[in-house]
Coordinates of C-alpha atoms and ligand atoms in Angstrom, one line a residue:
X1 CA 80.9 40.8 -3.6
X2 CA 80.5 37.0 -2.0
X3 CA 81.0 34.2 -4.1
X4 CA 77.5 32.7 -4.0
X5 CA 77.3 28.4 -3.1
X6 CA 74.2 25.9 -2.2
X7 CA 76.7 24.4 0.0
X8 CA 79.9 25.4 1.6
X9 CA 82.0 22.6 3.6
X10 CA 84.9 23.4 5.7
X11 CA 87.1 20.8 5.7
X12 CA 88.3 18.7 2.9
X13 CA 89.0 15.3 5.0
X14 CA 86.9 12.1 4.4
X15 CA 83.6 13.8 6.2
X16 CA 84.2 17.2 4.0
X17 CA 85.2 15.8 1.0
X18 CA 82.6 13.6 0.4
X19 CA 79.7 15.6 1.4
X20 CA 80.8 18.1 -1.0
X21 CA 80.5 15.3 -4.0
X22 CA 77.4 14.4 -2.7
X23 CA 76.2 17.5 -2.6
X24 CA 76.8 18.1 -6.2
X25 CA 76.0 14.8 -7.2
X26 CA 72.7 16.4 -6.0
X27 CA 72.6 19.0 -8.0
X28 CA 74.0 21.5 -6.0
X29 CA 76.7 24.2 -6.4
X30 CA 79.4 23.3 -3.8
X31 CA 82.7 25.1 -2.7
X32 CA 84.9 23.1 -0.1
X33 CA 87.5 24.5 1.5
X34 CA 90.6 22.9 3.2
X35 CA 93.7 24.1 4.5
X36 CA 95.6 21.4 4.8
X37 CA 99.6 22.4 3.1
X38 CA 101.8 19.6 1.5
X39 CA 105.7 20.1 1.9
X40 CA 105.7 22.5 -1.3
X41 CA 102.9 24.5 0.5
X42 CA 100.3 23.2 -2.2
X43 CA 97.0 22.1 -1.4
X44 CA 96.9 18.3 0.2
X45 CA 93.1 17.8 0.4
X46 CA 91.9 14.5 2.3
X47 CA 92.3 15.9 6.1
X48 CA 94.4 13.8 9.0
X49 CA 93.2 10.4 7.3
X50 CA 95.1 10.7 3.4
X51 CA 97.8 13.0 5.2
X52 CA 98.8 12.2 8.4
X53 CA 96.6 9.0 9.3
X54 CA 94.8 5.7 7.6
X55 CA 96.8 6.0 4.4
X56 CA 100.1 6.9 5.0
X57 CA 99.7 4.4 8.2
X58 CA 98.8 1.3 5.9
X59 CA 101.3 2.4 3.5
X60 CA 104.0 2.3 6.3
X61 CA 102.0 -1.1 7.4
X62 CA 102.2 -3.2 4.4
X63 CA 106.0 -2.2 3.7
X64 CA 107.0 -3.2 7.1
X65 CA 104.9 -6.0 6.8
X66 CA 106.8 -7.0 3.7
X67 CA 110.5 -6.4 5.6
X68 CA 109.1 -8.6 8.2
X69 CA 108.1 -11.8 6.3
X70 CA 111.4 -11.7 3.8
X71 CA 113.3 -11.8 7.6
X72 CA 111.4 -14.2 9.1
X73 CA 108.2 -16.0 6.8
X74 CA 109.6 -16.6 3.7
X75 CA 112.4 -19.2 4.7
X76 CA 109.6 -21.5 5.6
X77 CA 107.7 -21.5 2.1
X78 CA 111.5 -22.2 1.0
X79 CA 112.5 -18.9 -0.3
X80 CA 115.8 -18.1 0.8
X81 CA 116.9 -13.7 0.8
X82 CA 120.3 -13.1 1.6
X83 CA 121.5 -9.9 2.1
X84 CA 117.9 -7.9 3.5
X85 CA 118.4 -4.7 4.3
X86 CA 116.2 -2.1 4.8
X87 CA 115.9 1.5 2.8
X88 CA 113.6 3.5 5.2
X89 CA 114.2 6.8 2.6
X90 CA 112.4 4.6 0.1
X91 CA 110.1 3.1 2.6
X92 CA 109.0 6.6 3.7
X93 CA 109.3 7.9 0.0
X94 CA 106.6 5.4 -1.0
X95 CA 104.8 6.4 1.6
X96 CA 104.5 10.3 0.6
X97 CA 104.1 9.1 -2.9
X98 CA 100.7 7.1 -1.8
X99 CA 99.4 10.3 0.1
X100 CA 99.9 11.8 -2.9
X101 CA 97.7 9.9 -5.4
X102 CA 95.4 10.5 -2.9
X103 CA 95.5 14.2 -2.7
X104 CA 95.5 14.6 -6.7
X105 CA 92.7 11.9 -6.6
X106 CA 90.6 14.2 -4.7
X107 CA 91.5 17.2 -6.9
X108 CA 90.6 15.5 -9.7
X109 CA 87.1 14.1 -8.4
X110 CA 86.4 18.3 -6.9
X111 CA 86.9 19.1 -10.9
X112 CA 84.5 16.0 -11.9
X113 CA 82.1 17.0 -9.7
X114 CA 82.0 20.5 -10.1
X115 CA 82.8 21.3 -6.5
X116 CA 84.9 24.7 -6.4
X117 CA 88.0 24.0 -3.7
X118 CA 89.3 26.6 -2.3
X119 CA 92.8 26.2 -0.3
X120 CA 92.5 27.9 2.9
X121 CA 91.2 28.5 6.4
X122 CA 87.6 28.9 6.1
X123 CA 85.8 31.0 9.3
X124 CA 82.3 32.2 9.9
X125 CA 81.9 36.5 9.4
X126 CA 78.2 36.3 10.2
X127 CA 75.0 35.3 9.2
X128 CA 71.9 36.8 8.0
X129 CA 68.5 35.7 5.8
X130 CA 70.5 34.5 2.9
X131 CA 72.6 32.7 4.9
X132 CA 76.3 32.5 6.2
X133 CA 79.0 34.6 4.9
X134 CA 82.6 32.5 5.2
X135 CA 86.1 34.2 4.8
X136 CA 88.6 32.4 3.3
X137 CA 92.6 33.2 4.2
X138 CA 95.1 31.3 2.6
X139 CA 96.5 31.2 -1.0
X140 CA 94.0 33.7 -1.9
X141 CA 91.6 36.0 0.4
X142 CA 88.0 35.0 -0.5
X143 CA 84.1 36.1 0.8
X144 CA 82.1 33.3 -0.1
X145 CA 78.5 33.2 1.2
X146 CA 76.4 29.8 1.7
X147 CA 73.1 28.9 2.4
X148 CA 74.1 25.9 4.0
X149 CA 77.2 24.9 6.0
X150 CA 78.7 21.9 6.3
X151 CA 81.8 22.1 9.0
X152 CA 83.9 18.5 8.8
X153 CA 86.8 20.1 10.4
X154 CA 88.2 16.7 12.0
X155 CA 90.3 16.2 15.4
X156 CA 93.7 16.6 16.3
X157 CA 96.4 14.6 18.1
X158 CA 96.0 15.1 21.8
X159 CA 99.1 15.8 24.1
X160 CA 100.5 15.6 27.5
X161 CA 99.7 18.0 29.2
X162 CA 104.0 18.5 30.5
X163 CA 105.2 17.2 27.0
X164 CA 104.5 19.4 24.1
X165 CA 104.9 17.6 21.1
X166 CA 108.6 18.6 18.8
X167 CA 107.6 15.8 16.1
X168 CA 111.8 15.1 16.6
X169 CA 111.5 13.4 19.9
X170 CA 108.3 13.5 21.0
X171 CA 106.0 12.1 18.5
X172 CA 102.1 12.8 17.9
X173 CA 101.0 10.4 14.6
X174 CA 102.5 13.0 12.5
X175 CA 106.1 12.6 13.5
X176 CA 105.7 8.5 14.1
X177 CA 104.7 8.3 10.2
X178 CA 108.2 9.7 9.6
X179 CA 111.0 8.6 11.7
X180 CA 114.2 8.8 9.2
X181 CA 116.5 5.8 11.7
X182 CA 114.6 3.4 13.0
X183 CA 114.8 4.0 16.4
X184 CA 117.1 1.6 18.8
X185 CA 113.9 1.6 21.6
X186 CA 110.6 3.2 20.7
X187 CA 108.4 4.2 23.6
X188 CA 104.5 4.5 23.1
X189 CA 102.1 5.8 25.9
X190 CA 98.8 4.6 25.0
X191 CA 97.9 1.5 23.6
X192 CA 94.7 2.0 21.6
X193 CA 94.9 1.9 18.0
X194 CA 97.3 4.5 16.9
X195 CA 99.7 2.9 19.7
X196 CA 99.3 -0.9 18.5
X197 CA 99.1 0.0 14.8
X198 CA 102.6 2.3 14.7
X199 CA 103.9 -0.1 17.7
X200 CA 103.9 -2.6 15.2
X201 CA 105.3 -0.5 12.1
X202 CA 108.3 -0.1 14.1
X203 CA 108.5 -3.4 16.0
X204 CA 108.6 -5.1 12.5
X205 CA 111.4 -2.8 11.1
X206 CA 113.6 -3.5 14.3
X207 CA 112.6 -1.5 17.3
X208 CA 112.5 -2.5 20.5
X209 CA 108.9 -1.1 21.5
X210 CA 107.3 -0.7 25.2
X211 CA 103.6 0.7 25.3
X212 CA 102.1 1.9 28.4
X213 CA 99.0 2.0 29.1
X214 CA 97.1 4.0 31.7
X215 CA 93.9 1.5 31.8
X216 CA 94.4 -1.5 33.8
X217 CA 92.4 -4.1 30.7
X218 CA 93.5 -4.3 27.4
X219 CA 91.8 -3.4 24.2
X220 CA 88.8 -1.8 27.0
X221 CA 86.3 -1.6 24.0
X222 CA 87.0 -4.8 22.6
X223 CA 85.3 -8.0 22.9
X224 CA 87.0 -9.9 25.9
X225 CA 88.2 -12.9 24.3
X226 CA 89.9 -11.1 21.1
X227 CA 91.6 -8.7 23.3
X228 CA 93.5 -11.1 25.1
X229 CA 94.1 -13.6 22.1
X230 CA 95.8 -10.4 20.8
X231 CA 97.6 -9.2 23.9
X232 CA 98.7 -13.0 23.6
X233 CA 100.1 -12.7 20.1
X234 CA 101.7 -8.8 20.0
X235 CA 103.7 -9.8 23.6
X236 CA 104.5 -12.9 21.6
X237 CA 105.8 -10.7 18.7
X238 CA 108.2 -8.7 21.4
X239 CA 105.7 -6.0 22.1
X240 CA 106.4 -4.9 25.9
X241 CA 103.0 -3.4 26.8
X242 CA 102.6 -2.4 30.3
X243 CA 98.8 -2.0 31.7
X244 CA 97.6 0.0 34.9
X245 CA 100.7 2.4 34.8
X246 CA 100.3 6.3 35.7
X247 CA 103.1 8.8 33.8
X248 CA 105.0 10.4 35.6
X249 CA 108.0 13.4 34.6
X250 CA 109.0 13.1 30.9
X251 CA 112.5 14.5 30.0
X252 CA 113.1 15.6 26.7
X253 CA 117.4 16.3 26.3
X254 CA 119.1 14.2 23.7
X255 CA 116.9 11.3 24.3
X256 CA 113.2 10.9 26.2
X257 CA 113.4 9.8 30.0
X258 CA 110.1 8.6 31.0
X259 CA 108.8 8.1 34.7
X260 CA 106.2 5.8 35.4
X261 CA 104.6 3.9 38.3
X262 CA 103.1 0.1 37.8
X263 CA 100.2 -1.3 38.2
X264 CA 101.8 -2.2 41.8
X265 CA 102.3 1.8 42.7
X266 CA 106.7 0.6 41.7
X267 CA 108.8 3.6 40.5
X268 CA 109.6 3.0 36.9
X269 CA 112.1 5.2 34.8
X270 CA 113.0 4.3 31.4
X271 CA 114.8 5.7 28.6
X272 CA 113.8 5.6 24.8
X273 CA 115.2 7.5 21.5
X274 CA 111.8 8.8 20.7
X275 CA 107.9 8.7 22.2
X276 CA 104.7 8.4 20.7
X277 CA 102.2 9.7 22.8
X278 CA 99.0 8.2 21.3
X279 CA 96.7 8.9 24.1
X280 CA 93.6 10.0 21.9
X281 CA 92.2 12.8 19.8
X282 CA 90.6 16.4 20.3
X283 CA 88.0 17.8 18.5
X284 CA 89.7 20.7 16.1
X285 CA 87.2 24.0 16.0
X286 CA 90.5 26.3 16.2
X287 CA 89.8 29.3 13.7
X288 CA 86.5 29.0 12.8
X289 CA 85.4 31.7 14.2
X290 CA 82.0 30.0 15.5
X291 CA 81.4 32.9 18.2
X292 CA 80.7 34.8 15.7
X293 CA 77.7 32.9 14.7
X294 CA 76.9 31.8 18.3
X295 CA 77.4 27.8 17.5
X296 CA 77.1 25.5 20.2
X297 CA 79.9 23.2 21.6
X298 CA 79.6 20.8 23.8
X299 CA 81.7 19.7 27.4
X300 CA 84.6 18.3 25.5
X301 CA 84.7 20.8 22.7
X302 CA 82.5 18.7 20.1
X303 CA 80.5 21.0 17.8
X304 CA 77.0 20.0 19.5
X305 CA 74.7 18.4 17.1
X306 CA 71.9 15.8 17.0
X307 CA 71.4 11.9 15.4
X308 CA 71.1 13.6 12.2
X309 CA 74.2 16.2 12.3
X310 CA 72.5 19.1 12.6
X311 CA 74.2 22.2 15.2
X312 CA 72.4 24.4 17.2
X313 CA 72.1 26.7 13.6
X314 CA 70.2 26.8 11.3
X315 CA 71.2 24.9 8.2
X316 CA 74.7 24.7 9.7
X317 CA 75.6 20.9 9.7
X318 CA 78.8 19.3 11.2
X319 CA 80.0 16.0 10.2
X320 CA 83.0 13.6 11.7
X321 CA 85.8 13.7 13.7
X322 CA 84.4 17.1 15.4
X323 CA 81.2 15.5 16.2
X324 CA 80.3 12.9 19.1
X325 CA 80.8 9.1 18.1
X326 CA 83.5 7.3 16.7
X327 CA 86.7 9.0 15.2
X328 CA 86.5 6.3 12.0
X329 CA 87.0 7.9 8.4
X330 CA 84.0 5.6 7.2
X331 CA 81.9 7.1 9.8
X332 CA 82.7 10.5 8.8
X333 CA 82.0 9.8 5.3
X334 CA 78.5 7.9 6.0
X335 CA 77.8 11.4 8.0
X336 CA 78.9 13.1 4.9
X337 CA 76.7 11.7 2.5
X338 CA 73.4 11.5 4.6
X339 CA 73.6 15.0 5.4
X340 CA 74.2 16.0 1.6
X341 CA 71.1 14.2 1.1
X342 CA 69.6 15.1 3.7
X343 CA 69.7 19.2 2.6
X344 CA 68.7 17.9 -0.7
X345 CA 65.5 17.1 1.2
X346 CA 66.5 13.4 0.9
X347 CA 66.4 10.6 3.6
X348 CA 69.7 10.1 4.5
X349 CA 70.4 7.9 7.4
X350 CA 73.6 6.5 9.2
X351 CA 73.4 3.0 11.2
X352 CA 75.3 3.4 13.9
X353 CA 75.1 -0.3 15.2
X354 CA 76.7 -1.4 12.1
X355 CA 79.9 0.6 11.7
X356 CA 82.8 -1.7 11.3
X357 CA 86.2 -1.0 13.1
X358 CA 89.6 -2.2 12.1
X359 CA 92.5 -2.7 14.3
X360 CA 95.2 -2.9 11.2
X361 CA 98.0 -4.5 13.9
X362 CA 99.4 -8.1 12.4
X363 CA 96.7 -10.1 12.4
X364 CA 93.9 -7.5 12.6
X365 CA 90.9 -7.2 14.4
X366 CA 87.4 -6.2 12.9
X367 CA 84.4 -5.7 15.0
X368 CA 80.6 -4.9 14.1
X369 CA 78.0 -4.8 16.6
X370 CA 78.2 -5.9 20.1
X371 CA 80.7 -7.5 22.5
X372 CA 80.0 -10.0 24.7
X373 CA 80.4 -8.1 28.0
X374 CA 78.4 -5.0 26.1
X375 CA 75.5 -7.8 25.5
X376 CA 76.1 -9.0 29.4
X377 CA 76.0 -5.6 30.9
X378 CA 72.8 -5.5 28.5
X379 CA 70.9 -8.6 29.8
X380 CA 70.7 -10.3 26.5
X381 CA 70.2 -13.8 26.3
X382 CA 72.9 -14.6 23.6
X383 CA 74.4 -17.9 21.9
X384 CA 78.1 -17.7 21.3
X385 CA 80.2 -20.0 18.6
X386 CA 83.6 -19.0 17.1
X387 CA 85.8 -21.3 14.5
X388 CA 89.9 -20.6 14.5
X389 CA 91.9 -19.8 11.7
X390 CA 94.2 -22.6 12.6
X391 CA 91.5 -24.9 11.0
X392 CA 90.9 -23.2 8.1
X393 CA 92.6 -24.9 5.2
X394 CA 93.7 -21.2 3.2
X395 CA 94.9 -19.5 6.2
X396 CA 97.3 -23.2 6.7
X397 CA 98.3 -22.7 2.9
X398 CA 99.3 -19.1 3.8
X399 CA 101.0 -19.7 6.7
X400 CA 98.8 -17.3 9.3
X401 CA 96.8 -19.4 11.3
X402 CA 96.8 -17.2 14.4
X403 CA 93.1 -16.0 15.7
X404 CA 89.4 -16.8 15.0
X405 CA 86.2 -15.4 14.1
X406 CA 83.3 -15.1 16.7
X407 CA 79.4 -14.6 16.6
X408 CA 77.5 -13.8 19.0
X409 CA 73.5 -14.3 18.1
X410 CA 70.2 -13.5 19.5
X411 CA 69.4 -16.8 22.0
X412 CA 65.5 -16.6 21.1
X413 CA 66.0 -15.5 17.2
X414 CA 69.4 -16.4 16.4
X415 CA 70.0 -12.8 15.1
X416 CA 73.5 -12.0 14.5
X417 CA 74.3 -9.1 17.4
X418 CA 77.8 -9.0 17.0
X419 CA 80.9 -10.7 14.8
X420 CA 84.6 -10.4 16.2
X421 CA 87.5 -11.3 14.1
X422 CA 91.3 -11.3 15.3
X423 CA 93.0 -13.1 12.2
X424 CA 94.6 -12.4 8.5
X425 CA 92.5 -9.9 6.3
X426 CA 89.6 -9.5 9.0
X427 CA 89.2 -5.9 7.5
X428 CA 88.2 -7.6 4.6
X429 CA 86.6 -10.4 5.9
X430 CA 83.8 -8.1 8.4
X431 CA 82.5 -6.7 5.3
X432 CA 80.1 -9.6 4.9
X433 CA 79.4 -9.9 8.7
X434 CA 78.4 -5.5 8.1
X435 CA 76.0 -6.6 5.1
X436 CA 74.8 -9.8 7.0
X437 CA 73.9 -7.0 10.3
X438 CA 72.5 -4.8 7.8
X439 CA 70.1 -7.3 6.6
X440 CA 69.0 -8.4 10.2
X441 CA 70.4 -11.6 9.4
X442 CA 70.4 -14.7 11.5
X443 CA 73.7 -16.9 12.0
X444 CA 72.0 -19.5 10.2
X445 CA 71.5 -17.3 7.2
X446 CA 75.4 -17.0 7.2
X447 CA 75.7 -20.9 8.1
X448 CA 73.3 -21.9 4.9
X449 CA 75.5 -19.3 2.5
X450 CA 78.2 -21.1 0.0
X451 CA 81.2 -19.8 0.6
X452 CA 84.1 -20.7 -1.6
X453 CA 87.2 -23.2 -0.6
X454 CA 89.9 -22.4 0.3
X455 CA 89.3 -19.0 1.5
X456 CA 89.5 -17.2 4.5
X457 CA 85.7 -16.5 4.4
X458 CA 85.1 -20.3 5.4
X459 CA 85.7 -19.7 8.5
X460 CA 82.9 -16.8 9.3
X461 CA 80.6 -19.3 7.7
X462 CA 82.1 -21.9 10.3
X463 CA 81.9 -19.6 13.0
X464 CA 78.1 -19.0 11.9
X465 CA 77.7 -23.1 12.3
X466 CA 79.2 -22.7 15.8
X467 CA 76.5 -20.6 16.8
X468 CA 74.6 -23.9 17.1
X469 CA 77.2 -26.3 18.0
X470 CA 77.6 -28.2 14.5
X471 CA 81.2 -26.3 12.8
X472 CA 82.3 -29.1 10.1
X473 CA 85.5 -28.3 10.2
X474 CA 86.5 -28.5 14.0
Ligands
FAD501 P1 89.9 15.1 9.1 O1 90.3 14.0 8.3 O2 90.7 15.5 10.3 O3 89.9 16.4 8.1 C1 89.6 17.7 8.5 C2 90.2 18.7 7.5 O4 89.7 20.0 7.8 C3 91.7 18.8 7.6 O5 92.3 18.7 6.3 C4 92.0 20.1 8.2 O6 93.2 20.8 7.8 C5 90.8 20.9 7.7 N1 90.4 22.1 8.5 C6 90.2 22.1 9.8 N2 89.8 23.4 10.1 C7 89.7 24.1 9.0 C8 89.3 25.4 8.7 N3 88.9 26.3 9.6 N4 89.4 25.8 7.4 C9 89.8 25.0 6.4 N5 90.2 23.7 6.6 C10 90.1 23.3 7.9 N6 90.2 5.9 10.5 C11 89.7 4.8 9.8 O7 88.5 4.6 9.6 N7 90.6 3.8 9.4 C12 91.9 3.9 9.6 O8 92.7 3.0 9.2 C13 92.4 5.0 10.3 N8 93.7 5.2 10.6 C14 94.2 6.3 11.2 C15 95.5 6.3 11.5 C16 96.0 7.4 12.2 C17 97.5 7.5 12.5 C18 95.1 8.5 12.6 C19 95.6 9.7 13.3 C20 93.8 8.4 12.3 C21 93.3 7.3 11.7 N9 91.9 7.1 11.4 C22 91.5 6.0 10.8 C23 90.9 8.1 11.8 C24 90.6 9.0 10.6 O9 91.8 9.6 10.1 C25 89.6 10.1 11.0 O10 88.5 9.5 11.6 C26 89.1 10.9 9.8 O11 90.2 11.5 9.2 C27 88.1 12.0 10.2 O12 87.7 12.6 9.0 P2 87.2 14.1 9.1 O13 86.8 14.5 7.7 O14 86.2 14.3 10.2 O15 88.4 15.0 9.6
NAI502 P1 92.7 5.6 21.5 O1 91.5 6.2 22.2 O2 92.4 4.5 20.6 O3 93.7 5.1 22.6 C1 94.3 5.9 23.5 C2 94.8 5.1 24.6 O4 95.6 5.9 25.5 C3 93.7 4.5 25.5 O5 94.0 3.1 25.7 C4 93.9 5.3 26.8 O6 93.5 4.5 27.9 C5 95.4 5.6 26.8 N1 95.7 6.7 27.6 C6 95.1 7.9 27.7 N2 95.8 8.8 28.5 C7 96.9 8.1 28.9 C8 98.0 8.4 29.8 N3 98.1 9.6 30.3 N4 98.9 7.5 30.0 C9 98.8 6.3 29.4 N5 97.8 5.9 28.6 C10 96.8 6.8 28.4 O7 93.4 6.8 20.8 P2 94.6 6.9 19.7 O8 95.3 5.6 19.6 O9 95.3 8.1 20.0 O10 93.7 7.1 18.4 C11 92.8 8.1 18.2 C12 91.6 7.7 17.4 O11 92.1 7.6 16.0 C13 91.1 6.4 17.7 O12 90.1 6.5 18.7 C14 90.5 5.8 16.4 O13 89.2 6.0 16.4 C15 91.3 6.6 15.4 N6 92.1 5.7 14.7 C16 91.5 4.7 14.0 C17 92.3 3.7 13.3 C18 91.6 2.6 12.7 O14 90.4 2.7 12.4 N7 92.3 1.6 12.3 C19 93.8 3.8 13.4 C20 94.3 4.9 14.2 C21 93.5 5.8 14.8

């Protein structure tokens, strides 16, 4: 006899996760299942982003960040370390330790919430009037049967086609969260986010890193002007990243030997002790099962489904990374939530236009809303004003003056269309540009707003005043 649910969600990462809370939140009896194993093959709910993604990855981010400024910032505040050296075991057993408060976090918020987890693959059996019957195979064998169906089944690292990833040599984000030496030269093919981001983790703990990059612009989906202030600063930092160049054959023997032409068609070989390839993501719908229930995928794999997440099933949802749009853990969990409400016969909705991205690299780079070549291509009559850090009294007192904060505003009503930050904290700092886009604000509503001194935040406000020419500080 199935085990009977509201709600089943498949998939325990940020999109699955959530939803399920929701869901219960809602009144609704809930079972989530996940598959995901920790190293003692115990459940290690909280998908690619708490295992294998945007915790461990910050973890990794802030220690080498640390290493970094002992070697090289503290001298100036007049702090003198002798004798730095660097324990990557404890580095990397800090790390794991992090993922882990996360995983028993989510455990613990299942029991709060009364959502029954279930550690496992999770695959369709079939449908019929009641609804959808899902096996479970794991720990435990399980029939559960749902009315509704949420899948959040997430994405997984894509590879070379030639190169296979080993996780020794050649690295997907799995493997490049765990080097145990840090390696003597680090290649990366891809610069995009993973690329930059893990570039960086390494760079700071002593690599010598070289990305290459297929595209021939950098930072394609940034806005202009912030993508090459920070091509500027990581080649300044000793990143070697290498635009326009097409891979070639990859040897994998003792250590990686990588063949590339440049941008100018030159033959290229290069060695490096290990390779990231962080050349994008693939939808993961592996083991589901979903012929059996005939559910629709689209071209690139994507489980097809419309502005409000609903498949080609009835009351068969999918949520995040294995849906179209961005692969961002917030997204997934703004999905998560409106669809949970939305089965609940609720109104929940997701703004697209105002989903903040965050390049964690040192200084970061936060976007929301447009670009100014997205509002060019567009025809939009815009006003640009930007303010840089380097004026900004707390980011001279911390010692990180590098980058600035841009707006970009309606020309006719001065409403803010996009805010682009490449500077210290700028994940923090978008927040208020989000909430500001959320409220259809105008720059001058953020130019009129006290902000405290010092802080960091006086310069968005600054940037704001730039809209219209009259920045006090600059
Ligand atoms: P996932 O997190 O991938 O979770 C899916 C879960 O479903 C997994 O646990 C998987 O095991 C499970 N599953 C799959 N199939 C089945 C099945 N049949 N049965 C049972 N379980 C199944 N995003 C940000 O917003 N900020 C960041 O800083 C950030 N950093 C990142 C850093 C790295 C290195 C990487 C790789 C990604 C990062 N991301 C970041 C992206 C973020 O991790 C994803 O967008 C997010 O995890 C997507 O959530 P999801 O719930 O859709 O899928
Ligand atoms: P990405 O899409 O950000 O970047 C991939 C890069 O690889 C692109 O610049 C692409 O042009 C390049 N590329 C593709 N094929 C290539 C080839 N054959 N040779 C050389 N270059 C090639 O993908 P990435 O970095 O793998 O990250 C995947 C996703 O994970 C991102 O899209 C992002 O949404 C998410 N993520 C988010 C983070 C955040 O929010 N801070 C952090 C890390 C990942």
């Amino acid at each position: 006899m199935s085990k009977q649910f509201d709600v089943i969600v498949i998939g325990g990462g940020p999109g699955g996760y959530i939803a399920a809370i929701r869901a219960a939140q809602l009144g609704m009896s809930v079972a989530c299942i996940d598959e995901w194993k920790n190293d003692k093959g115990g459940p290690a709910p909280g998908g690619t982003c708490t295992n294998v993604g945007c915790i461990p990855s910050k973890a990794l981010l802030q220690s080498s960040e640390h290493f970094e400024h002992a070697g090289h910032g503290f001298a100036e505040h007049g702090i003198e370390v002798k004798g730095l050296k660097l324990n990557l075991d404890q580095m990397l057993g800090r790390k794991d330790t992090v993922v882990k408060q996360n995983n028993d976090g989510i455990l613990y918020l299942f029991k709060k919430n009364k959502v029954t987890f279930f550690h496992g693959r999770g695959a369709f059996v079939k449908s019929d009037a009641e609804g959808y019957e899902i096996s479970v195979t794991g720990a435990t064998n399980e029939s559960l049967k749902g009315k509704h169906i949420i899948l959040a089944t997430g994405s997984n690292p894509r590879a070379l086609p030639s190169t296979p990833f080993d996780e020794k040599l050649v690295l997907s984000n799995t493997g490049a969260l765990a080097i145990d030496a840090v390696p003597k030269k680090l290649g990366v093919i891809g610069a995009g986010v993973i690329g930059l981001e893990m570039g960086s983790v390494w760079r700071r703990l002593g690599a010598e890193v070289t990305i290459l990059e297929a595209m021939p612009t950098f930072l394609g989906a940034v806005d202009e002007q912030i993508a090459k202030e920070a091509h500027k600063l990581f080649t300044k930092q000793g990143l070697v990243i290498e635009m326009g160049v097409q891979i070639g054959e990859i040897k994998v023997g003792k250590e990686v030997t990588v063949n590339y032409t440049d941008a100018d068609g030159k033959a290229h070989k290069q060695q490096f002790d290990r390779l990231i390839v962080s050349i994008g993501r693939v939808p993961n719908t592996i083991g589901l099962n979903a012929e059996a229930v005939g559910l629709t995928l689209d071209e690139r794999g994507f489980i097809a489904v419309d502005a409000d997440c609903r498949s080609s099933l009835p009351n068969v949802w999918a949520v995040g990374d294995v849906v179209r749009g961005p692969l961002l853990a917030h997204k997934a969990e703004e999905e998560g939530v409106a669809v949970a409400e939305r089965i609940a016969g609720q109104h929940g909705h997701v703004n697209f236009n105002t989903i903040p991205w965050v390049i964690y690299t040192s200084p970061e780079i936060a976007w929301v809303g447009k670009t100014e070549q997205q509002l060019k291509a567009e025809g939009i009559a815009y006003k640009a004003g930007s303010f840089p850090f380097m004026a900004n009294g707390r980011a001279r007192a911390l010692g990180d003056t590098s980058g600035m904060v841009k707006f970009l505003a309606d020309a006719t009503s001065d409403e803010i269309l996009g805010v682009h930050i490449i500077g210290p904290m700028a994940s923090e700092l978008i927040a208020e540009s989000v909430v500001a886009m959320e409220f259809r604000a105008s720059a001058e509503d953020i130019a009129r707003i006290c902000h405290a001194h010092p802080s960091l935040s006086e310069a968005t406000k600054e940037a704001a005043l730039a809209v219209d020419k009259r920045s006090l500080n600059f």
